Amino acid sequence: MNLDELVQEDRVHRSIYLDPAIFDAEMERIFHRTWVFVGHESEVPQPGDYRTVRIGRQPLILSRHTDGSLHVLLNRCMHRGALVCRAERGNTTAFRCMYHGWVYDTQGRLIGVPFPGGYGPDFRLEDYGLRKVPRVASYRGFVFASLAPEGPDLLEYLGQAKDYLDLILDAAPEGTITVRSGVEKYHFPANWKLQIENLLDGYHPNFTHQIAFEIAEERKGASGRKANSEGSGALTRSFPGGHAVLDYRQTNRGYRAGDRRWAAYRERLVQRLGEKRAEEVLTADIQLFIFPNLFFQNARQHYRVVIPRGPELTEVQAFPYTLDGAPEELNRQQVQSLSWWASPAAFGQPDDLEAFVRVQEGLYGEAAPWVLFSRGLHREKRLPGGEVVGDITDEVPQRGIYRAWKEWMSRGE
Ligand code: FES
Ligand SMILES: [Fe+2]
């Protein structure tokens, strides 16, 4: 696999979307080494709460033990390998394997096996606890795990993306969010990177989402059409590590800026953050991507986790969230906006999925092996510290993502 050939500054080769060997390498070298988001603490608030999750191909359980501690456990029975937990989420005092009945507590200790006499005197329960992920860290309720025992710590890994995450989370008057509004899941038969590229793509909305914009203009008198046009003032930003932002702040379309209905909400923010920061937060019209697979939709709507299931199969989970301390009406509006844009019958996201499937099929055309990411290369600005900035329609984030992709992939060779 010649990575320098496959991933160049202005183009990538079709095989990175199709080749099962490259997919395997991505799981090993990217997902099994970086920090990957595994869930929000508010999803498992009570002792015994758990949810099952995946990092790359590894099946895991995020659980809250009776002492309140969080654990990320390998969801794999130490006897003969079955998942010990099949449910997506729930509350339990123990995980009992359905195959031969081995039982583990919510911090992963093996607490019982049926007919223990068959194992002889040297068998010790403590040797067969569920395996734990080597590193787990939280930032403002967001739990990340790394399958690599060593490497940069979480804050170092997040780098400049952390400031934008703060900008999103500071919109909660209490400083925290709650993920309690369910999850929307979808699959599509195409490579996971098509979704990642798309989430940071300010070039496509005017075309892919033409209908959605027309409906929005009819109903609300506004759409994203102007903001996603060349020269609108909106920007693409790419950061070291592959993290990226679509920054619409210059277009002043922040939906709450100056909105009287939210006066009390604004007041609460000012109390906590001061006038200047509160204004910054209220007008923070941004989309944030944290490499390799966590994405925040237009400030405070929902976040999405992109889960690769195969070279040509991807699962996405979208979690709406509510802002702790914000008016109920605002939170409700926020959760509802997910179904307007991104549910299966919505006006936005389904059109993106159609594009992914067309790309995946188009990539079988061998005579044209390159996918272009050259847009805006001649006019992007490189700032000290490694940030790159471009027009909203430029492929700055995609180039940044593939720089990070190549770095992680090369490290493993
Ligand atoms: S595989 Fe779990 S008890 Fe046998
Ligand atoms: Fe889109």
GROMACS .gro file of C-alpha atoms and ligand atoms in nm:
model
  418
    1MET     CA    1   0.000   0.000   0.000
    2ASN     CA    2   0.176   0.315  -0.118
    3LEU     CA    3   0.010   0.584   0.089
    4ASP     CA    4   0.200   0.872  -0.073
    5GLU     CA    5   0.070   0.762  -0.407
    6LEU     CA    6  -0.288   0.699  -0.287
    7VAL     CA    7  -0.334   1.018  -0.088
    8GLN     CA    8  -0.185   1.330  -0.243
    9GLU     CA    9  -0.237   1.689  -0.142
   10ASP     CA   10  -0.507   1.761  -0.400
   11ARG     CA   11  -0.650   1.414  -0.469
   12VAL     CA   12  -0.706   1.065  -0.331
   13HIS     CA   13  -0.722   0.734  -0.512
   14ARG     CA   14  -1.051   0.549  -0.555
   15SER     CA   15  -0.910   0.240  -0.384
   16ILE     CA   16  -0.924   0.402  -0.039
   17TYR     CA   17  -1.303   0.373  -0.062
   18LEU     CA   18  -1.313   0.023  -0.205
   19ASP     CA   19  -1.016  -0.188  -0.099
   20PRO     CA   20  -1.090  -0.421   0.197
   21ALA     CA   21  -0.719  -0.423   0.290
   22ILE     CA   22  -0.725  -0.046   0.329
   23PHE     CA   23  -1.040  -0.071   0.537
   24ASP     CA   24  -0.869  -0.325   0.765
   25ALA     CA   25  -0.571  -0.093   0.801
   26GLU     CA   26  -0.799   0.199   0.888
   27MET     CA   27  -0.955  -0.001   1.170
   28GLU     CA   28  -0.614  -0.100   1.307
   29ARG     CA   29  -0.422   0.219   1.257
   30ILE     CA   30  -0.685   0.489   1.301
   31PHE     CA   31  -0.975   0.358   1.507
   32HIS     CA   32  -0.773   0.133   1.731
   33ARG     CA   33  -0.514   0.404   1.806
   34THR     CA   34  -0.676   0.747   1.820
   35TRP     CA   35  -0.916   0.875   2.086
   36VAL     CA   36  -1.265   0.770   1.981
   37PHE     CA   37  -1.588   0.906   2.133
   38VAL     CA   38  -1.781   0.631   2.315
   39GLY     CA   39  -2.073   0.813   2.472
   40HIS     CA   40  -2.192   1.098   2.687
   41GLU     CA   41  -2.194   1.066   3.065
   42SER     CA   42  -2.560   1.170   3.077
   43GLU     CA   43  -2.650   0.855   2.883
   44VAL     CA   44  -2.547   0.648   3.183
   45PRO     CA   45  -2.634   0.867   3.483
   46GLN     CA   46  -2.734   0.597   3.735
   47PRO     CA   47  -2.535   0.310   3.887
   48GLY     CA   48  -2.591   0.006   3.666
   49ASP     CA   49  -2.665   0.212   3.351
   50TYR     CA   50  -2.487   0.096   3.042
   51ARG     CA   51  -2.478   0.126   2.668
   52THR     CA   52  -2.300  -0.086   2.411
   53VAL     CA   53  -2.074   0.084   2.161
   54ARG     CA   54  -1.803   0.013   1.909
   55ILE     CA   55  -1.456   0.143   1.841
   56GLY     CA   56  -1.366   0.028   1.494
   57ARG     CA   57  -1.454  -0.338   1.510
   58GLN     CA   58  -1.418  -0.376   1.886
   59PRO     CA   59  -1.747  -0.435   2.070
   60LEU     CA   60  -1.750  -0.243   2.400
   61ILE     CA   61  -1.971  -0.160   2.695
   62LEU     CA   62  -1.976   0.183   2.857
   63SER     CA   63  -2.106   0.123   3.208
   64ARG     CA   64  -2.158   0.303   3.537
   65HIS     CA   65  -2.064   0.090   3.836
   66THR     CA   66  -2.237   0.098   4.176
   67ASP     CA   67  -1.967   0.335   4.309
   68GLY     CA   68  -2.042   0.583   4.029
   69SER     CA   69  -1.726   0.509   3.833
   70LEU     CA   70  -1.734   0.480   3.454
   71HIS     CA   71  -1.589   0.177   3.276
   72VAL     CA   72  -1.527   0.090   2.913
   73LEU     CA   73  -1.521  -0.289   2.892
   74LEU     CA   74  -1.462  -0.529   2.609
   75ASN     CA   75  -1.801  -0.682   2.533
   76ARG     CA   76  -1.663  -1.033   2.497
   77CYS     CA   77  -1.714  -1.319   2.736
   78MET     CA   78  -1.388  -1.454   2.874
   79HIS     CA   79  -1.517  -1.809   2.841
   80ARG     CA   80  -1.581  -1.870   2.473
   81GLY     CA   81  -1.616  -1.527   2.329
   82ALA     CA   82  -1.986  -1.439   2.314
   83LEU     CA   83  -2.103  -1.081   2.356
   84VAL     CA   84  -2.202  -1.057   2.721
   85CYS     CA   85  -2.446  -0.780   2.644
   86ARG     CA   86  -2.667  -0.763   2.339
   87ALA     CA   87  -2.892  -0.472   2.434
   88GLU     CA   88  -2.817  -0.123   2.313
   89ARG     CA   89  -2.867   0.032   2.654
   90GLY     CA   90  -3.028  -0.038   2.986
   91ASN     CA   91  -2.971  -0.078   3.357
   92THR     CA   92  -2.848  -0.393   3.525
   93THR     CA   93  -2.670  -0.521   3.831
   94ALA     CA   94  -2.467  -0.769   3.627
   95PHE     CA   95  -2.395  -0.890   3.276
   96ARG     CA   96  -2.481  -1.257   3.243
   97CYS     CA   97  -2.352  -1.433   2.935
   98MET     CA   98  -2.639  -1.613   2.765
   99TYR     CA   99  -2.422  -1.903   2.648
  100HIS     CA  100  -2.300  -2.079   2.966
  101GLY     CA  101  -2.405  -1.828   3.226
  102TRP     CA  102  -2.083  -1.662   3.337
  103VAL     CA  103  -2.169  -1.344   3.528
  104TYR     CA  104  -1.978  -1.015   3.540
  105ASP     CA  105  -2.049  -0.708   3.751
  106THR     CA  106  -2.078  -0.358   3.604
  107GLN     CA  107  -1.707  -0.290   3.644
  108GLY     CA  108  -1.629  -0.610   3.454
  109ARG     CA  109  -1.526  -0.844   3.738
  110LEU     CA  110  -1.622  -1.206   3.691
  111ILE     CA  111  -1.843  -1.278   3.990
  112GLY     CA  112  -1.965  -1.625   3.919
  113VAL     CA  113  -1.951  -1.927   3.689
  114PRO     CA  114  -2.204  -2.214   3.692
  115PHE     CA  115  -2.075  -2.550   3.832
  116PRO     CA  116  -1.735  -2.407   3.936
  117GLY     CA  117  -1.615  -2.749   4.051
  118GLY     CA  118  -1.537  -2.833   3.689
  119TYR     CA  119  -1.255  -2.581   3.682
  120GLY     CA  120  -1.037  -2.732   3.953
  121PRO     CA  121  -0.870  -2.560   4.248
  122ASP     CA  122  -0.642  -2.323   4.053
  123PHE     CA  123  -0.921  -2.139   3.875
  124ARG     CA  124  -0.944  -1.782   4.003
  125LEU     CA  125  -1.241  -1.562   3.913
  126GLU     CA  126  -1.019  -1.252   3.925
  127ASP     CA  127  -0.816  -1.377   3.629
  128TYR     CA  128  -1.118  -1.371   3.400
  129GLY     CA  129  -1.270  -1.026   3.432
  130LEU     CA  130  -1.382  -0.851   3.115
  131ARG     CA  131  -1.090  -0.683   2.944
  132LYS     CA  132  -1.073  -0.305   2.981
  133VAL     CA  133  -0.988  -0.040   2.728
  134PRO     CA  134  -0.639   0.088   2.817
  135ARG     CA  135  -0.728   0.457   2.830
  136VAL     CA  136  -1.054   0.639   2.905
  137ALA     CA  137  -1.093   1.015   2.948
  138SER     CA  138  -1.383   1.259   2.966
  139TYR     CA  139  -1.413   1.616   2.855
  140ARG     CA  140  -1.722   1.805   2.975
  141GLY     CA  141  -1.922   1.483   2.982
  142PHE     CA  142  -1.794   1.347   2.651
  143VAL     CA  143  -1.628   1.013   2.713
  144PHE     CA  144  -1.350   0.909   2.480
  145ALA     CA  145  -1.152   0.587   2.483
  146SER     CA  146  -0.829   0.481   2.322
  147LEU     CA  147  -0.728   0.124   2.253
  148ALA     CA  148  -0.365   0.239   2.248
  149PRO     CA  149  -0.199   0.217   2.589
  150GLU     CA  150   0.020   0.515   2.503
  151GLY     CA  151  -0.008   0.833   2.302
  152PRO     CA  152  -0.116   1.194   2.338
  153ASP     CA  153  -0.363   1.258   2.619
  154LEU     CA  154  -0.717   1.359   2.525
  155LEU     CA  155  -0.672   1.736   2.549
  156GLU     CA  156  -0.354   1.723   2.348
  157TYR     CA  157  -0.535   1.509   2.092
  158LEU     CA  158  -0.830   1.751   2.067
  159GLY     CA  159  -0.598   2.047   2.023
  160GLN     CA  160  -0.777   2.348   1.876
  161ALA     CA  161  -1.101   2.151   1.839
  162LYS     CA  162  -1.146   2.186   2.215
  163ASP     CA  163  -1.210   2.562   2.189
  164TYR     CA  164  -1.492   2.501   1.942
  165LEU     CA  165  -1.637   2.225   2.156
  166ASP     CA  166  -1.639   2.475   2.443
  167LEU     CA  167  -1.818   2.723   2.221
  168ILE     CA  168  -2.092   2.466   2.156
  169LEU     CA  169  -2.125   2.347   2.515
  170ASP     CA  170  -2.113   2.692   2.671
  171ALA     CA  171  -2.457   2.747   2.517
  172ALA     CA  172  -2.592   2.550   2.811
  173PRO     CA  173  -2.667   2.792   3.096
  174GLU     CA  174  -2.545   2.528   3.340
  175GLY     CA  175  -2.242   2.445   3.128
  176THR     CA  176  -2.349   2.088   3.055
  177ILE     CA  177  -2.574   1.911   2.808
  178THR     CA  178  -2.799   1.609   2.848
  179VAL     CA  179  -2.835   1.334   2.592
  180ARG     CA  180  -3.182   1.204   2.671
  181SER     CA  181  -3.377   1.246   2.350
  182GLY     CA  182  -3.313   0.915   2.183
  183VAL     CA  183  -3.097   0.836   1.886
  184GLU     CA  184  -3.158   0.834   1.516
  185LYS     CA  185  -2.972   0.568   1.325
  186TYR     CA  186  -2.915   0.513   0.959
  187HIS     CA  187  -2.705   0.290   0.737
  188PHE     CA  188  -2.590   0.352   0.385
  189PRO     CA  189  -2.412   0.121   0.141
  190ALA     CA  190  -2.099   0.328   0.089
  191ASN     CA  191  -1.766   0.405   0.252
  192TRP     CA  192  -1.758   0.586   0.588
  193LYS     CA  193  -1.524   0.858   0.462
  194LEU     CA  194  -1.792   0.984   0.223
  195GLN     CA  195  -1.999   1.085   0.524
  196ILE     CA  196  -1.702   1.246   0.694
  197GLU     CA  197  -1.608   1.448   0.384
  198ASN     CA  198  -1.970   1.553   0.342
  199LEU     CA  199  -2.021   1.680   0.696
  200LEU     CA  200  -1.751   1.941   0.629
  201ASP     CA  201  -1.851   2.016   0.272
  202GLY     CA  202  -1.980   2.369   0.219
  203TYR     CA  203  -1.967   2.329  -0.158
  204HIS     CA  204  -2.253   2.082  -0.201
  205PRO     CA  205  -2.554   2.228  -0.010
  206ASN     CA  206  -2.677   2.462  -0.284
  207PHE     CA  207  -2.704   2.168  -0.521
  208THR     CA  208  -2.767   1.855  -0.316
  209HIS     CA  209  -3.006   2.042  -0.086
  210GLN     CA  210  -3.170   2.270  -0.340
  211ILE     CA  211  -3.517   2.135  -0.259
  212ALA     CA  212  -3.465   2.159   0.117
  213PHE     CA  213  -3.355   2.520   0.077
  214GLU     CA  214  -3.656   2.604  -0.139
  215ILE     CA  215  -3.892   2.458   0.120
  216ALA     CA  216  -3.711   2.641   0.401
  217GLU     CA  217  -3.738   2.969   0.214
  218GLU     CA  218  -4.106   2.917   0.155
  219ARG     CA  219  -4.178   2.829   0.516
  220LYS     CA  220  -3.931   3.033   0.713
  221GLY     CA  221  -3.813   3.293   0.468
  222ALA     CA  222  -3.451   3.181   0.511
  223SER     CA  223  -3.225   2.895   0.412
  224GLY     CA  224  -2.859   2.806   0.398
  225ARG     CA  225  -2.837   2.900   0.031
  226LYS     CA  226  -2.653   3.229   0.073
  227ALA     CA  227  -2.425   3.114   0.355
  228ASN     CA  228  -2.304   2.825   0.140
  229SER     CA  229  -2.221   3.038  -0.162
  230GLU     CA  230  -1.869   3.134  -0.259
  231GLY     CA  231  -1.763   3.461  -0.100
  232SER     CA  232  -2.043   3.460   0.162
  233GLY     CA  233  -1.786   3.528   0.432
  234ALA     CA  234  -1.836   3.184   0.585
  235LEU     CA  235  -1.513   2.989   0.623
  236THR     CA  236  -1.372   2.640   0.628
  237ARG     CA  237  -1.111   2.572   0.895
  238SER     CA  238  -0.883   2.274   0.928
  239PHE     CA  239  -0.672   2.201   1.234
  240PRO     CA  240  -0.375   1.976   1.299
  241GLY     CA  241  -0.499   1.626   1.375
  242GLY     CA  242  -0.769   1.638   1.106
  243HIS     CA  243  -1.030   1.822   1.317
  244ALA     CA  244  -1.224   2.083   1.123
  245VAL     CA  245  -1.491   2.351   1.143
  246LEU     CA  246  -1.741   2.509   0.907
  247ASP     CA  247  -1.760   2.862   1.038
  248TYR     CA  248  -2.072   3.057   0.946
  249ARG     CA  249  -2.025   3.326   1.208
  250GLN     CA  250  -1.940   3.595   0.952
  251THR     CA  251  -2.275   3.549   0.783
  252ASN     CA  252  -2.470   3.661   1.090
  253ARG     CA  253  -2.737   3.399   1.054
  254GLY     CA  254  -2.704   3.289   1.419
  255TYR     CA  255  -3.063   3.201   1.483
  256ARG     CA  256  -3.078   3.338   1.829
  257ALA     CA  257  -2.881   3.656   1.800
  258GLY     CA  258  -3.110   3.938   1.903
  259ASP     CA  259  -3.411   3.707   1.927
  260ARG     CA  260  -3.636   3.852   2.196
  261ARG     CA  261  -3.800   3.520   2.276
  262TRP     CA  262  -3.476   3.402   2.429
  263ALA     CA  263  -3.415   3.705   2.648
  264ALA     CA  264  -3.429   3.508   2.974
  265TYR     CA  265  -3.202   3.242   2.831
  266ARG     CA  266  -2.956   3.504   2.718
  267GLU     CA  267  -2.966   3.662   3.064
  268ARG     CA  268  -2.872   3.330   3.224
  269LEU     CA  269  -2.580   3.294   2.988
  270VAL     CA  270  -2.459   3.645   3.062
  271GLN     CA  271  -2.472   3.567   3.435
  272ARG     CA  272  -2.250   3.267   3.391
  273LEU     CA  273  -2.020   3.378   3.112
  274GLY     CA  274  -2.028   3.757   3.101
  275GLU     CA  275  -2.163   3.976   2.821
  276LYS     CA  276  -1.886   3.918   2.568
  277ARG     CA  277  -1.863   3.541   2.591
  278ALA     CA  278  -2.243   3.506   2.601
  279GLU     CA  279  -2.268   3.696   2.273
  280GLU     CA  280  -1.991   3.481   2.126
  281VAL     CA  281  -2.178   3.167   2.227
  282LEU     CA  282  -2.519   3.287   2.104
  283THR     CA  283  -2.384   3.369   1.761
  284ALA     CA  284  -2.163   3.060   1.733
  285ASP     CA  285  -2.298   2.927   1.407
  286ILE     CA  286  -2.046   2.649   1.347
  287GLN     CA  287  -2.016   2.281   1.260
  288LEU     CA  288  -1.738   2.089   1.428
  289PHE     CA  289  -1.570   1.766   1.332
  290ILE     CA  290  -1.345   1.574   1.569
  291PHE     CA  291  -1.126   1.321   1.392
  292PRO     CA  292  -1.193   1.041   1.319
  293ASN     CA  293  -1.573   1.019   1.351
  294LEU     CA  294  -1.754   1.269   1.575
  295PHE     CA  295  -1.944   1.558   1.424
  296PHE     CA  296  -2.154   1.843   1.566
  297GLN     CA  297  -2.429   1.973   1.340
  298ASN     CA  298  -2.496   2.347   1.321
  299ALA     CA  299  -2.436   2.475   1.666
  300ARG     CA  300  -2.640   2.290   1.925
  301GLN     CA  301  -2.866   2.070   1.722
  302HIS     CA  302  -2.724   1.725   1.752
  303TYR     CA  303  -2.403   1.532   1.718
  304ARG     CA  304  -2.337   1.231   1.500
  305VAL     CA  305  -2.109   0.935   1.530
  306VAL     CA  306  -1.995   0.767   1.209
  307ILE     CA  307  -1.937   0.394   1.250
  308PRO     CA  308  -1.759   0.210   0.967
  309ARG     CA  309  -1.903  -0.140   0.927
  310GLY     CA  310  -1.722  -0.244   0.609
  311PRO     CA  311  -1.558  -0.081   0.307
  312GLU     CA  312  -1.903  -0.030   0.159
  313LEU     CA  313  -2.128  -0.016   0.463
  314THR     CA  314  -2.156   0.263   0.718
  315GLU     CA  315  -2.375   0.321   1.019
  316VAL     CA  316  -2.443   0.668   1.156
  317GLN     CA  317  -2.597   0.751   1.492
  318ALA     CA  318  -2.734   1.100   1.551
  319PHE     CA  319  -2.793   1.215   1.908
  320PRO     CA  320  -3.003   1.524   1.972
  321TYR     CA  321  -2.919   1.683   2.303
  322THR     CA  322  -3.063   1.944   2.534
  323LEU     CA  323  -2.889   2.235   2.702
  324ASP     CA  324  -2.903   2.211   3.081
  325GLY     CA  325  -3.073   2.519   3.220
  326ALA     CA  326  -3.213   2.638   2.885
  327PRO     CA  327  -3.587   2.708   2.830
  328GLU     CA  328  -3.784   2.397   2.749
  329GLU     CA  329  -3.913   2.557   2.429
  330LEU     CA  330  -3.563   2.611   2.299
  331ASN     CA  331  -3.461   2.257   2.380
  332ARG     CA  332  -3.769   2.119   2.212
  333GLN     CA  333  -3.703   2.322   1.900
  334GLN     CA  334  -3.349   2.194   1.896
  335VAL     CA  335  -3.447   1.830   1.916
  336GLN     CA  336  -3.715   1.878   1.651
  337SER     CA  337  -3.470   2.033   1.410
  338LEU     CA  338  -3.303   1.694   1.380
  339SER     CA  339  -3.615   1.544   1.232
  340TRP     CA  340  -3.660   1.835   0.993
  341TRP     CA  341  -3.313   1.797   0.847
  342ALA     CA  342  -3.181   1.453   0.913
  343SER     CA  343  -3.450   1.192   0.977
  344PRO     CA  344  -3.522   0.927   0.710
  345ALA     CA  345  -3.815   1.130   0.580
  346ALA     CA  346  -3.646   1.465   0.625
  347PHE     CA  347  -3.550   1.724   0.366
  348GLY     CA  348  -3.172   1.731   0.409
  349GLN     CA  349  -2.979   1.421   0.498
  350PRO     CA  350  -3.153   1.172   0.266
  351ASP     CA  351  -3.020   1.366  -0.032
  352ASP     CA  352  -2.668   1.336   0.103
  353LEU     CA  353  -2.712   0.959   0.129
  354GLU     CA  354  -2.816   0.949  -0.234
  355ALA     CA  355  -2.493   1.131  -0.320
  356PHE     CA  356  -2.282   0.881  -0.121
  357VAL     CA  357  -2.435   0.586  -0.300
  358ARG     CA  358  -2.381   0.749  -0.639
  359VAL     CA  359  -2.018   0.821  -0.552
  360GLN     CA  360  -1.960   0.467  -0.432
  361GLU     CA  361  -2.099   0.326  -0.756
  362GLY     CA  362  -1.918   0.583  -0.968
  363LEU     CA  363  -1.588   0.489  -0.808
  364TYR     CA  364  -1.605   0.151  -0.977
  365GLY     CA  365  -1.512   0.336  -1.295
  366GLU     CA  366  -1.148   0.239  -1.331
  367ALA     CA  367  -1.050   0.472  -1.612
  368ALA     CA  368  -1.083   0.773  -1.378
  369PRO     CA  369  -0.915   0.670  -1.053
  370TRP     CA  370  -0.884   1.008  -0.877
  371VAL     CA  371  -1.118   1.191  -0.640
  372LEU     CA  372  -1.037   1.564  -0.640
  373PHE     CA  373  -0.990   1.781  -0.333
  374SER     CA  374  -0.811   2.066  -0.506
  375ARG     CA  375  -1.075   2.334  -0.463
  376GLY     CA  376  -0.930   2.647  -0.304
  377LEU     CA  377  -0.578   2.507  -0.275
  378HIS     CA  378  -0.432   2.816  -0.441
  379ARG     CA  379  -0.608   3.057  -0.207
  380GLU     CA  380  -0.613   2.887   0.134
  381LYS     CA  381  -0.438   3.062   0.423
  382ARG     CA  382  -0.202   2.877   0.653
  383LEU     CA  383  -0.194   3.029   1.000
  384PRO     CA  384   0.079   2.987   1.260
  385GLY     CA  385  -0.005   2.681   1.471
  386GLY     CA  386  -0.109   2.478   1.169
  387GLU     CA  387  -0.466   2.600   1.112
  388VAL     CA  388  -0.567   2.634   0.746
  389VAL     CA  389  -0.854   2.864   0.646
  390GLY     CA  390  -1.049   2.891   0.322
  391ASP     CA  391  -1.373   2.993   0.159
  392ILE     CA  392  -1.682   2.800   0.272
  393THR     CA  393  -1.696   2.624  -0.064
  394ASP     CA  394  -1.329   2.517  -0.055
  395GLU     CA  395  -1.206   2.168   0.023
  396VAL     CA  396  -0.984   2.279   0.310
  397PRO     CA  397  -1.133   2.038   0.571
  398GLN     CA  398  -1.110   1.739   0.338
  399ARG     CA  399  -0.741   1.805   0.270
  400GLY     CA  400  -0.685   1.833   0.645
  401ILE     CA  401  -0.871   1.509   0.713
  402TYR     CA  402  -0.661   1.323   0.458
  403ARG     CA  403  -0.337   1.469   0.596
  404ALA     CA  404  -0.432   1.325   0.936
  405TRP     CA  405  -0.555   1.003   0.777
  406LYS     CA  406  -0.221   0.954   0.602
  407GLU     CA  407  -0.025   1.036   0.916
  408TRP     CA  408  -0.204   0.771   1.125
  409MET     CA  409  -0.198   0.517   0.843
  410SER     CA  410   0.176   0.568   0.782
  411ARG     CA  411   0.262   0.531   1.150
  412GLY     CA  412   0.134   0.178   1.143
  413GLU     CA  413   0.324   0.059   0.838
  414FES     S1  414  -1.928  -1.799   2.614
  414FES    FE1  415  -1.993  -1.684   2.782
  414FES     S2  416  -2.032  -1.833   2.932
  414FES    FE2  417  -1.958  -1.948   2.765
  415FE      FE  418  -2.552   1.771   0.298
   0.00000   0.00000   0.00000
